[in-house]
CSV table of C-alpha atoms and ligand atoms in Angstrom, one decimal:
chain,number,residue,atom,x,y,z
A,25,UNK,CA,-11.5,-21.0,1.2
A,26,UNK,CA,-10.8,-24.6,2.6
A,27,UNK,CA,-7.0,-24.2,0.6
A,28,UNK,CA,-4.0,-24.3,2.4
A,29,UNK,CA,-2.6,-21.3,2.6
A,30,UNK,CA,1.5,-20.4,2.4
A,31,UNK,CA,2.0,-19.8,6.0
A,32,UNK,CA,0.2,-23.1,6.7
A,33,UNK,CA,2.8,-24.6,4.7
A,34,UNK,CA,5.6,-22.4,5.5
A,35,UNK,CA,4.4,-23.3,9.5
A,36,UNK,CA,5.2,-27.3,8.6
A,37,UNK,CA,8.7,-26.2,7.4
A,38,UNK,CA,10.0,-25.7,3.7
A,39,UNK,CA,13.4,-25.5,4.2
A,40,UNK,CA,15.0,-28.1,1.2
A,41,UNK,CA,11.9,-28.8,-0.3
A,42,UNK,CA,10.9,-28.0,-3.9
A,43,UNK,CA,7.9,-25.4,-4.2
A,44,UNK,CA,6.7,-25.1,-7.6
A,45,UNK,CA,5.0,-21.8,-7.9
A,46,UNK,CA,2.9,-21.0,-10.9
A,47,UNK,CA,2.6,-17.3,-11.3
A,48,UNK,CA,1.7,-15.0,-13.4
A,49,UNK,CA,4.4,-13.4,-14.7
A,50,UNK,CA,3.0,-12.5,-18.2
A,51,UNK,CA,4.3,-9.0,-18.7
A,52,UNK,CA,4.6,-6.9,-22.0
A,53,UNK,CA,8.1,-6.9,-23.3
A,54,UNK,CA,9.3,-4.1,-25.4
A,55,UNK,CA,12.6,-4.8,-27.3
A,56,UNK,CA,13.1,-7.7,-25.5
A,57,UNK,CA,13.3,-5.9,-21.9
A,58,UNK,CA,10.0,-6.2,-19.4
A,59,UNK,CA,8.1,-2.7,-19.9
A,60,UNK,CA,5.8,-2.8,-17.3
A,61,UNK,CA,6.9,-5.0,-14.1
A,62,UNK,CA,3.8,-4.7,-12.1
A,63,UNK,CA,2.8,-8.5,-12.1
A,64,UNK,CA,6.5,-9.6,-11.6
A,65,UNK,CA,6.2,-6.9,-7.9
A,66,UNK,CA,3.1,-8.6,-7.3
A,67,UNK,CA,4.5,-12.0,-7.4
A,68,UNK,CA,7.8,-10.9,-4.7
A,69,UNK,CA,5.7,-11.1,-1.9
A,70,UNK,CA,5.3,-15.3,-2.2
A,71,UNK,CA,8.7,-15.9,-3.1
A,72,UNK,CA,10.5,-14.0,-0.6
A,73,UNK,CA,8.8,-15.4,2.0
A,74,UNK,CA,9.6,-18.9,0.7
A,75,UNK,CA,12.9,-18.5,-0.2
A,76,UNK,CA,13.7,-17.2,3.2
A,77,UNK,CA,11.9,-20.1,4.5
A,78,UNK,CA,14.6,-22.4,2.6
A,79,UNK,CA,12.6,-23.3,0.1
A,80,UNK,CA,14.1,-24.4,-3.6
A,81,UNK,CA,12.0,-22.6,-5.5
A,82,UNK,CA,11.0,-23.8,-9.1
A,83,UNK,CA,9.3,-20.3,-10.5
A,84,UNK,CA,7.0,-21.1,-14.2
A,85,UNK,CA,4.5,-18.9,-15.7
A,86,UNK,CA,3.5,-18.3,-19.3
A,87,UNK,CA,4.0,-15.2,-21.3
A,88,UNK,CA,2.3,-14.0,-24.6
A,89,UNK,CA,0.7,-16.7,-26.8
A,90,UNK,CA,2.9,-18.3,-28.3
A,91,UNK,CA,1.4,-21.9,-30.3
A,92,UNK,CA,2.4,-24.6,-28.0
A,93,UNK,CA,6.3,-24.3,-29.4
A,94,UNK,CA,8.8,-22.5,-28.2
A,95,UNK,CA,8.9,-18.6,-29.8
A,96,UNK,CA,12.0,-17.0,-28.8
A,97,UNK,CA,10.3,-13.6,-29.1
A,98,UNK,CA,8.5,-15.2,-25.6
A,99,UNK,CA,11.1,-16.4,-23.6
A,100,UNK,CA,10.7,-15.5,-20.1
A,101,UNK,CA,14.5,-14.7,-19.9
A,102,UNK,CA,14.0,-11.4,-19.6
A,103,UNK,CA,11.5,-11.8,-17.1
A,104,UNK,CA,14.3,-13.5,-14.6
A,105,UNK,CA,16.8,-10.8,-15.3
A,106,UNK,CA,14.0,-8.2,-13.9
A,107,UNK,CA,12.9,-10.4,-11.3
A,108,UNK,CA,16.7,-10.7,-9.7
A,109,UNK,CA,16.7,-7.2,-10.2
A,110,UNK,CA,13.7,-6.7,-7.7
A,111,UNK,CA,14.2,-9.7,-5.5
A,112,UNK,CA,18.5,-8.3,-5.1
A,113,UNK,CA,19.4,-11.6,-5.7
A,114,UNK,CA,20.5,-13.9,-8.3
A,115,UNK,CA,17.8,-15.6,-10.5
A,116,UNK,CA,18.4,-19.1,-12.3
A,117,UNK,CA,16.7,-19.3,-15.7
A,118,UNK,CA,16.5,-22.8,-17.4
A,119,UNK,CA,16.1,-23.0,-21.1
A,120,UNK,CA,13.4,-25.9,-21.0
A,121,UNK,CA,10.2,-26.0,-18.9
A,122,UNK,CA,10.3,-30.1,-18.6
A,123,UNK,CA,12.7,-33.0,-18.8
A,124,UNK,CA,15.9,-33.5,-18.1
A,125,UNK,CA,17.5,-30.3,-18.6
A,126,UNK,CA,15.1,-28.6,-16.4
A,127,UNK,CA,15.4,-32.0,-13.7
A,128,UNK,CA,18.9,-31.2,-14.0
A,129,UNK,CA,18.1,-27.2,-12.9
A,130,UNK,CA,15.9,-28.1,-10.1
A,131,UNK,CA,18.4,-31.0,-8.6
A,132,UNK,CA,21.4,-28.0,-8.5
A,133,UNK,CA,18.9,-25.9,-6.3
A,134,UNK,CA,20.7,-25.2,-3.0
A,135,UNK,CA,18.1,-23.9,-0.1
A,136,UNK,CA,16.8,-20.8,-0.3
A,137,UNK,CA,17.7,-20.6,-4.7
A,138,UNK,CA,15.3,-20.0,-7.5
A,139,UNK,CA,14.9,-20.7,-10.8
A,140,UNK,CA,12.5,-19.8,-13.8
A,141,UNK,CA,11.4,-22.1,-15.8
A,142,UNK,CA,10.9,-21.7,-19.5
A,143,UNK,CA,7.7,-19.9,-20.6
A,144,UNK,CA,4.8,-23.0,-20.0
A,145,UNK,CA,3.2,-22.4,-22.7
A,146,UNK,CA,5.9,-23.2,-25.1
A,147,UNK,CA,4.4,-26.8,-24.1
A,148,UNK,CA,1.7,-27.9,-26.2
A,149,UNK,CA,-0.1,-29.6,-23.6
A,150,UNK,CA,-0.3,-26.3,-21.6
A,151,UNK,CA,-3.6,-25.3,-22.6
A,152,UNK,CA,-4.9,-28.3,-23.5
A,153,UNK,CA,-4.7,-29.4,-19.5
A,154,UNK,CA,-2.8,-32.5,-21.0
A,155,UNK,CA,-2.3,-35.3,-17.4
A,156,UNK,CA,1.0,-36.0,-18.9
A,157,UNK,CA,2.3,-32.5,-18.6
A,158,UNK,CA,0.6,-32.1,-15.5
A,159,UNK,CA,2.6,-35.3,-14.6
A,160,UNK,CA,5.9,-34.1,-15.6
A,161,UNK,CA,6.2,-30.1,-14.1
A,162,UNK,CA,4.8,-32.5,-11.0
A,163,UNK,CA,7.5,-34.2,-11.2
A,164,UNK,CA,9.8,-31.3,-10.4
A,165,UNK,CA,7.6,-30.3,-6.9
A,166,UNK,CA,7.1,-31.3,-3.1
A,167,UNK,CA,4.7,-28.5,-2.9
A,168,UNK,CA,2.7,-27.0,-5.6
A,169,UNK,CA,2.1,-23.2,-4.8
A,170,UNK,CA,-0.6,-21.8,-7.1
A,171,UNK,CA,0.0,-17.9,-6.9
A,172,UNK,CA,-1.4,-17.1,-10.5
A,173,UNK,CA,-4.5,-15.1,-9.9
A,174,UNK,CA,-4.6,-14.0,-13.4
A,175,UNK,CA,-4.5,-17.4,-15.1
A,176,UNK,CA,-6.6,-19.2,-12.3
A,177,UNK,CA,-9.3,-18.8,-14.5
A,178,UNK,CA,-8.3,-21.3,-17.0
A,179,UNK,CA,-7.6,-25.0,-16.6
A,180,UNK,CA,-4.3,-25.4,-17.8
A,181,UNK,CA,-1.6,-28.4,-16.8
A,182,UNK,CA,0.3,-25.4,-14.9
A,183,UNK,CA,-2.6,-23.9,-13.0
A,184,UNK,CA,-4.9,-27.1,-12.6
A,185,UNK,CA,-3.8,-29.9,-13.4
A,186,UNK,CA,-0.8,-30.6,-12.1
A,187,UNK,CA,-2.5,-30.2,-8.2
A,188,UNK,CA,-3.5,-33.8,-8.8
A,189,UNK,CA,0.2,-35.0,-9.0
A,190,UNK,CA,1.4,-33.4,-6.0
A,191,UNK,CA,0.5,-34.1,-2.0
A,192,UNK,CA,1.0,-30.7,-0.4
A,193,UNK,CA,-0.7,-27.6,-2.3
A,194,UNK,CA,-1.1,-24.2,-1.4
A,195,UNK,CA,-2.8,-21.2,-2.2
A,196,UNK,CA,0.1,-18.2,-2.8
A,197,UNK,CA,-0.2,-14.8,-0.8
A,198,UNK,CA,-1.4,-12.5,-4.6
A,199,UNK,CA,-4.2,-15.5,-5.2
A,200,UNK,CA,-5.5,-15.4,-1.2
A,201,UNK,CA,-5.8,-11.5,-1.2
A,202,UNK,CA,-7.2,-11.2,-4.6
A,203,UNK,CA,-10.1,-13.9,-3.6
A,204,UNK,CA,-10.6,-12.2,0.3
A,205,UNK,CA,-11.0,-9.3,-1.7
A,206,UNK,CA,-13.4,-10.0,-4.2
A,207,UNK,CA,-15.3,-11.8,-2.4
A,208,UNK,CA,-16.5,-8.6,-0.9
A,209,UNK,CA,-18.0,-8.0,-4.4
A,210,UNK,CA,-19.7,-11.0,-3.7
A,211,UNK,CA,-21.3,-10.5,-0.4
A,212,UNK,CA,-21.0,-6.8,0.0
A,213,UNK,CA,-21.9,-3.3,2.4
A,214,UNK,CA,-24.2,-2.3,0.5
A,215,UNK,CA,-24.8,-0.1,-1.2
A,216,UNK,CA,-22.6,-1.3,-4.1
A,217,UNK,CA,-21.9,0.8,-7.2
A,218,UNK,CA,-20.4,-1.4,-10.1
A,219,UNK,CA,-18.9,1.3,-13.0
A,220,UNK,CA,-18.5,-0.9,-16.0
A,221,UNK,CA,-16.4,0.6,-18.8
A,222,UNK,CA,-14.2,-1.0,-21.6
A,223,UNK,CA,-14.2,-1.5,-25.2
A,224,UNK,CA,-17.0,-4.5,-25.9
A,225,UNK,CA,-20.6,-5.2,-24.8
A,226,UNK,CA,-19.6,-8.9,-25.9
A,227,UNK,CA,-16.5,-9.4,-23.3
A,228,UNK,CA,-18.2,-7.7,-20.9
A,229,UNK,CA,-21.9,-9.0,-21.5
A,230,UNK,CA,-21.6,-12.5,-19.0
A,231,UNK,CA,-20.6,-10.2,-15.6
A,232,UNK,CA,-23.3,-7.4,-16.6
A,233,UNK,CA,-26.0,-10.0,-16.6
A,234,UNK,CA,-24.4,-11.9,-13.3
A,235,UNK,CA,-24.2,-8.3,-11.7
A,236,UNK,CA,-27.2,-6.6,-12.3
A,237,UNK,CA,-29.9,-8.4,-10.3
A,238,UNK,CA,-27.1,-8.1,-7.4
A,239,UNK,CA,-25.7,-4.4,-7.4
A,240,UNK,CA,-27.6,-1.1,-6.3
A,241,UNK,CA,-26.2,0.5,-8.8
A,242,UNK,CA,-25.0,-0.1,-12.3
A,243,UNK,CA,-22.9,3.0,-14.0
A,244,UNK,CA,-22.1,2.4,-17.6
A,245,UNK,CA,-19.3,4.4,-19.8
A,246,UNK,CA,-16.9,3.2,-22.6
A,247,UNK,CA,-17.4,2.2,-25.8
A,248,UNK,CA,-20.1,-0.4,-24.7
A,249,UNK,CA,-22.8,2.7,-23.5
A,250,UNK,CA,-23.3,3.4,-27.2
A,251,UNK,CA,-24.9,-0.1,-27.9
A,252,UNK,CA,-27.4,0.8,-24.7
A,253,UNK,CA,-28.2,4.3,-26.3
A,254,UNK,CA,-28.8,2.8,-29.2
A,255,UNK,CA,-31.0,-0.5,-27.9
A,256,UNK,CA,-33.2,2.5,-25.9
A,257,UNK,CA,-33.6,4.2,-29.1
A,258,UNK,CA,-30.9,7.3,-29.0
A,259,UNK,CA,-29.1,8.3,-31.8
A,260,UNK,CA,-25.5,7.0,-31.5
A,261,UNK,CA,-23.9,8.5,-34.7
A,262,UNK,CA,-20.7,6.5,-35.8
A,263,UNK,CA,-20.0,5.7,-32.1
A,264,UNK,CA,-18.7,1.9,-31.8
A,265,UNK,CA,-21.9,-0.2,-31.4
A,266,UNK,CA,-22.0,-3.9,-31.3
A,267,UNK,CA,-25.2,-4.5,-33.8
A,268,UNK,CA,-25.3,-8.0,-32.9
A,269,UNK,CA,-25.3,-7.0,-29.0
A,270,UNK,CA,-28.1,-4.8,-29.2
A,271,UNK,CA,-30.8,-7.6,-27.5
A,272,UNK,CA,-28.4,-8.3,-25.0
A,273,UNK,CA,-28.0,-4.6,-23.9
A,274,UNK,CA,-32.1,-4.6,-23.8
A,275,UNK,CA,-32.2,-7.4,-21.6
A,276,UNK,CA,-29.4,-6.0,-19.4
A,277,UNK,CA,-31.9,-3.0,-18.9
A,278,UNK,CA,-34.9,-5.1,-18.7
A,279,UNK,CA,-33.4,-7.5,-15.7
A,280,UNK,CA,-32.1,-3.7,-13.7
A,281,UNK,CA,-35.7,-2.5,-14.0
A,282,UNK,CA,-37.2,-6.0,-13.0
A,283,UNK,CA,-34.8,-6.5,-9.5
A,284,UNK,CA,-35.1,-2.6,-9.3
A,285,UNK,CA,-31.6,-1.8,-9.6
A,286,UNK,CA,-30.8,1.8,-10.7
A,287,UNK,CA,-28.9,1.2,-14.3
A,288,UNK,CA,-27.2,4.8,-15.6
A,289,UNK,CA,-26.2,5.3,-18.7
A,290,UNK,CA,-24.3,8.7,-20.3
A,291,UNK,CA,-26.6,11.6,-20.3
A,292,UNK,CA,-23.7,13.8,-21.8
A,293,UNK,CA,-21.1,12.5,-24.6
A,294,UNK,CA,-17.5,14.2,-25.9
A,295,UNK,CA,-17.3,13.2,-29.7
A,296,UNK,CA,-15.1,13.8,-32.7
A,297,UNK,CA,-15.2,13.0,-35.9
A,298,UNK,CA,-12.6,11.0,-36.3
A,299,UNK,CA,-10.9,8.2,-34.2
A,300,UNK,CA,-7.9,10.4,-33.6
A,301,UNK,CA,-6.3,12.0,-30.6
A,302,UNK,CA,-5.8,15.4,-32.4
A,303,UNK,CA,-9.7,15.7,-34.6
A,304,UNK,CA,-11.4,18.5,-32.5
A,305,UNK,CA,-14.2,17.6,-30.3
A,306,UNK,CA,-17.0,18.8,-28.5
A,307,UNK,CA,-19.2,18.1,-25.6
A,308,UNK,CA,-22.6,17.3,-26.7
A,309,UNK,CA,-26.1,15.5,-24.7
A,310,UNK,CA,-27.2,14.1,-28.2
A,311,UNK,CA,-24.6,12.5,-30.8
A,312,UNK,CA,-24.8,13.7,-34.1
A,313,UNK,CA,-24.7,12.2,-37.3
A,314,UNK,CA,-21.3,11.7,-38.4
A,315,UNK,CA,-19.7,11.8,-35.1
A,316,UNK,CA,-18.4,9.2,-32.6
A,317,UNK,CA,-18.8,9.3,-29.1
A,318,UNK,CA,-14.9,8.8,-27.7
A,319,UNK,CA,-15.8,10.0,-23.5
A,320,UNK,CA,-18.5,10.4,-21.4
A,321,UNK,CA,-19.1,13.9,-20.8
A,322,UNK,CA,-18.4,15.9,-17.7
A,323,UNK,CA,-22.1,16.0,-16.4
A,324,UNK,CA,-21.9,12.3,-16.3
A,325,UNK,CA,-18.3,12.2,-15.5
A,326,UNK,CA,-20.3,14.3,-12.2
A,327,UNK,CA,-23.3,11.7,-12.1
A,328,UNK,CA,-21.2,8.7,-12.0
A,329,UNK,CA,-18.4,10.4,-9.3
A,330,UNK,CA,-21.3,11.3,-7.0
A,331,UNK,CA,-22.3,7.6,-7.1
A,332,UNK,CA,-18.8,7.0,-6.0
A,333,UNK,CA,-18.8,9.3,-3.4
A,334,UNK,CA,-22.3,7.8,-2.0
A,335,UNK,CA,-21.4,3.8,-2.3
A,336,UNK,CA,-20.0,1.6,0.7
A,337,UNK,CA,-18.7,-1.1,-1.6
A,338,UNK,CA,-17.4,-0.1,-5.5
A,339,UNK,CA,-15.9,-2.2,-8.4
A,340,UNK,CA,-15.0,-1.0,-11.4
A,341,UNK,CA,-14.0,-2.1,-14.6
A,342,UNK,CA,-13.2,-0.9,-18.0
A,343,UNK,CA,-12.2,3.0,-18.8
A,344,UNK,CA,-15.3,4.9,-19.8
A,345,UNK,CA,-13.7,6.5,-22.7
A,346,UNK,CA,-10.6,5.8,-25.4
A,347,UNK,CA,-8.3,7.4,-22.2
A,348,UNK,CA,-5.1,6.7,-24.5
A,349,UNK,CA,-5.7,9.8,-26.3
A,350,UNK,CA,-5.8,13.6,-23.9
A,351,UNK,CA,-8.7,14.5,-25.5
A,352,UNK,CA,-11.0,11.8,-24.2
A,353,UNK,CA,-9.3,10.9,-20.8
A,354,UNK,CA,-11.2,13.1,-18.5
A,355,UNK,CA,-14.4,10.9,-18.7
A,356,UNK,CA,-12.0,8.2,-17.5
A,357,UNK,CA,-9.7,10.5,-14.6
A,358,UNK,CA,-12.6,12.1,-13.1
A,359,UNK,CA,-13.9,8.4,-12.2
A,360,UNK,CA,-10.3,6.7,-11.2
A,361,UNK,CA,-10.1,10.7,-8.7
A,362,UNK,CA,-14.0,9.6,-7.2
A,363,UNK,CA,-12.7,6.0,-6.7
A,364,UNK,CA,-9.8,7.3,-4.9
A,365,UNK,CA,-11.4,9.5,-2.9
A,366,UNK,CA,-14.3,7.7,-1.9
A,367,UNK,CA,-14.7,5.9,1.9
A,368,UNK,CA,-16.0,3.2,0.1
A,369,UNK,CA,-14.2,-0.5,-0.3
A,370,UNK,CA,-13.3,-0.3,-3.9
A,371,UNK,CA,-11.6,-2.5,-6.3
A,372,UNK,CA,-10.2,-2.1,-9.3
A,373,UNK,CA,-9.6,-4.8,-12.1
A,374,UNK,CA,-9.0,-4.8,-15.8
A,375,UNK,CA,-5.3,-3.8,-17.6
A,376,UNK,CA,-6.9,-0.6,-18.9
A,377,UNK,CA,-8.4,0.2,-16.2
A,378,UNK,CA,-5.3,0.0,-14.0
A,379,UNK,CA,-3.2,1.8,-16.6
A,380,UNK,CA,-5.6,4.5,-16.7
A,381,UNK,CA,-5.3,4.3,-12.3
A,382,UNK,CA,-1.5,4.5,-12.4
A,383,UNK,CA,-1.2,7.0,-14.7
A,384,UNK,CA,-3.0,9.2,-12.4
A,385,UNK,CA,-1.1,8.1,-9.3
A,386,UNK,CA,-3.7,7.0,-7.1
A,387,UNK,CA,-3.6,3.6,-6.8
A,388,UNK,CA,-2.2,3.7,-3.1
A,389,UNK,CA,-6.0,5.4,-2.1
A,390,UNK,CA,-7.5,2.5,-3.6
A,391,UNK,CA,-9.1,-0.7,-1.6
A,392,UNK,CA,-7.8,-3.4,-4.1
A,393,UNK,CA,-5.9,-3.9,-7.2
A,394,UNK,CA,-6.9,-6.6,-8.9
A,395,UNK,CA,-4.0,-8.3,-10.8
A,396,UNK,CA,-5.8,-10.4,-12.9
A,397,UNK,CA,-8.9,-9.0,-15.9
A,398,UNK,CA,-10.8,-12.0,-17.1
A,399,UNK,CA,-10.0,-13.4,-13.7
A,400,UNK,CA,-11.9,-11.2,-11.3
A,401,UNK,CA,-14.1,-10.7,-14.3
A,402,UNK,CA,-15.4,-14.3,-13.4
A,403,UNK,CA,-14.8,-14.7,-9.9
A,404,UNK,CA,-17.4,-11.7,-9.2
A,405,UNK,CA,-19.9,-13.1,-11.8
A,406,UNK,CA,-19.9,-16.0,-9.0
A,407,UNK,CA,-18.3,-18.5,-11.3
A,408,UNK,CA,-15.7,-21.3,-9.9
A,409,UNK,CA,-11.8,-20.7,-11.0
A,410,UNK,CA,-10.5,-24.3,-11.8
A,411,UNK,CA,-6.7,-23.2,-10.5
A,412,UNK,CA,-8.6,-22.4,-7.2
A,413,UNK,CA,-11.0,-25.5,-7.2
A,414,UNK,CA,-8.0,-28.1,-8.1
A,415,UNK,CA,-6.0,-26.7,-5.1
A,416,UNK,CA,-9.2,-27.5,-3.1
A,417,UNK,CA,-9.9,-30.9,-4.4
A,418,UNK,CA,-6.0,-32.2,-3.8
A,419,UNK,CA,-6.0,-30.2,0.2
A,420,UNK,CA,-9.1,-32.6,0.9
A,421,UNK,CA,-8.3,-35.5,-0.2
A,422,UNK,CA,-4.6,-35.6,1.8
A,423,UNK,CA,-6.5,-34.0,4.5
A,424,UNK,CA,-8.4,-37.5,4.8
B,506,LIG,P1,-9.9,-3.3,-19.3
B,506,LIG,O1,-8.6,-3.7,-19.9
B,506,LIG,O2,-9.8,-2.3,-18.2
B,506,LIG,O3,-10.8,-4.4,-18.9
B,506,LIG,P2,-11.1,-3.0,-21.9
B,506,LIG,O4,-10.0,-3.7,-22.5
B,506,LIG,O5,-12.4,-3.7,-21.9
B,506,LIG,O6,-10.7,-2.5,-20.4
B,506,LIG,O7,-11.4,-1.6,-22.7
B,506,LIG,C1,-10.4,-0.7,-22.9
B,506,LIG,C2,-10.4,-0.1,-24.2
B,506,LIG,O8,-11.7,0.5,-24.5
B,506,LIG,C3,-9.4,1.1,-24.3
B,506,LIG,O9,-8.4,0.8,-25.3
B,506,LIG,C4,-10.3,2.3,-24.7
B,506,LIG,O10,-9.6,3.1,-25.7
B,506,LIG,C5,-11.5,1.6,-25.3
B,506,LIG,N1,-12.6,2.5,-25.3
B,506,LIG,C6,-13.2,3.1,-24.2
B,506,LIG,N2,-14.2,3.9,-24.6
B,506,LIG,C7,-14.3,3.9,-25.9
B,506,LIG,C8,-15.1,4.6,-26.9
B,506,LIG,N3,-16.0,5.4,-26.6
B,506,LIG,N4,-14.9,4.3,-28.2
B,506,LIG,C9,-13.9,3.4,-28.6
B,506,LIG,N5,-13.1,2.8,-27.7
B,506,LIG,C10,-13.3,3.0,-26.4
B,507,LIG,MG1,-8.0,-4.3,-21.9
């Protein structure tokens, strides 16, 4: 990466300055308090080092959806009172995201202080990449510090644009790891196993076609498997299948058997008959009519952990069955235990799919992380992340 990383600009000296870090600090609230804080740990490792550097740091992220006005249901308050928590140290949180009053926040900054702007999106123009806003969060920043791996894959006035408007730029400590790592997905030991899991063929349809013609081998579990059965012919009962994705998955199987890439599909299926954690189930190699297919079943739960054991480089992504529920999480644990266990390099991106790795406790025995979903989604389909490619474009032109 030809970015400017943060100890190339903590090396030139930060102490007094204003770093505007964009991160990604979008965590689910429940009843107002952060439930799960795992994006606001990830983000800890960027500021400390800056604010120990002297830096005034001006923190912004978004949170939640709210429609370009502000939604007091999205306030990143709570967020700040977490994040002081974690850091041991008091957090500033301003009320506005732009303008005076949050001019007025960044001008009280002592060295080494912090404050959290309000939620970006709560600005119209966030979304929409709008120059003006771009302009104005500038406006508050020495040094722009993108750190927001998650959100890097959108070009938004937070995570793009507003790289223009400032001189020094740099790419945050969470956003450097996640692309070194990935990048390994990209040009890896081979072989490489990719286990593909997850609710939809259609969110998940662009990276099967990117990865095919590239990985060994392509293990496929989740609710998307059934629309494969079903495009090869096998009966797929009331299993979720995506009627409209049925080409695709054909054409997915066609391109693995034209670049000779070993495609595997469940052999063995745990249905019910109803979508509900207590219907009784069964293990079964052909779904019948009337049931749904909820897990993969434990000869391919075998299959696919064997693959595991035998790859030198393994992403997955997606759960390969609905892992909420007891009944139909072992599909799903039996792959997160191979993945931990294997010697391979493995990473590990999607919400789900993390859940599904925490829950189990392993994550320490695994390679990578990824923070962000749709992110490393498209950064291993080979496709270029605007918040990383505006950091470029702004570190070479003040590098001539
Ligand atoms: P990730 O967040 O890891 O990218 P996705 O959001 O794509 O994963 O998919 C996760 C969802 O897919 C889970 O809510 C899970 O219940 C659902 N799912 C997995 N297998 C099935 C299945 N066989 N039938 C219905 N839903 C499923
Ligand atoms: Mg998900």
């Amino acid at each position: 990466m030809s970015t400017p990383t943060l100890d190339d600009v903590l090396a030139k000296g930060v102490r007094g300055q204003r770093v505007f870090v964009r991160a990604d600090l979008n965590v689910p609230l429940v009843d107002g308090r952060v439930g799960d804080d795992t994006r606001i740990r990830a983000a800890l490792g960027t500021l400390r080092k800056l604010l120990s550097g002297g830096a005034r740091v001006v923190l912004a992220s978004h949170l939640g959806r709210p429609k370009g006005s502000p939604d007091p249901a999205l306030s990143l308050r709570p967020v700040a009172e977490r994040l002081a928590e974690l850091l041991g140290r008091a957090v500033g949180f301003c009320e506005a995201t732009i303008g005076p009053v949050a001019e007025a926040a960044v001008a009280a900054l002592g060295d080494g202080e912090l404050v959290l702007l309000e939620n970006v999106r709560f600005e119209a123009g966030e979304t929409k990449n709008d120059p003006e806003l771009a302009r104005r969060l500038a406006q508050l920043a020495d040094v722009f510090v993108n750190d927001a791996f998650g959100t890097s894959h959108r070009a938004h006035a937070s995570t793009a644009g507003i790289a223009a408007h400032v001189p020094r730029v740099a790419a945050g400590d969470l956003l450097r790891s996640e692309l070194e790592h990935l990048a390994e997905i990209r040009s890896p030991v081979r072989p490489l196993l990719c286990l593909l899991g997850g609710a939809k063929v259609s969110d998940k349809l662009a990276v099967l076609e990117a990865l095919t013609p590239h990985t060994d081998v392509l293990c496929i579990g989740g609710a998307m498997a059934y629309t494969f059965l079903r495009a090869l012919g096998q009966p797929t009962g009331t299993s979720m299948v995506e009627e409209d994705r049925i080409e695709d998955a054909r054409r997915v199987i066609a391109a693995a058997e034209r670049f000779g890439r070993r495609l595997l599909l469940p052999t063995d299926h745990v249905v019910a008959e109803r979508f509900a954690g207590d219907a009784p189930s069964k293990v079964v190699t052909l779904i019948p009519d009337g049931f749904m297919a909820l897990d993969i079943g434990p000869e391919t739960a075998a299959r696919y952990a064997e693959e595991a054991h035998q790859a030198k480089t393994l992403f997955w992504n997606g759960p390969m069955g609905v892992f909420e529920m007891e009944a139909f999480a072992k599909g799903t644990e039996a792959v997160a235990n191979a993945v931990a266990e294997s010697a391979a390099n493995s990473i590990v991106g999607g919400g789900d799919s993390l859940s599904a790795v925490n829950k189990l406790g392993v994550g320490d025995r695994i390679g990578h992380l990824s923070t962000g979903g749709g992110a490393s989604l498209e950064f291993v389909q080979g496709l270029a992340l605007p918040g990383v490619t505006a950091l470029e474009k702004t570190a070479m032109e003040s590098s001539r």
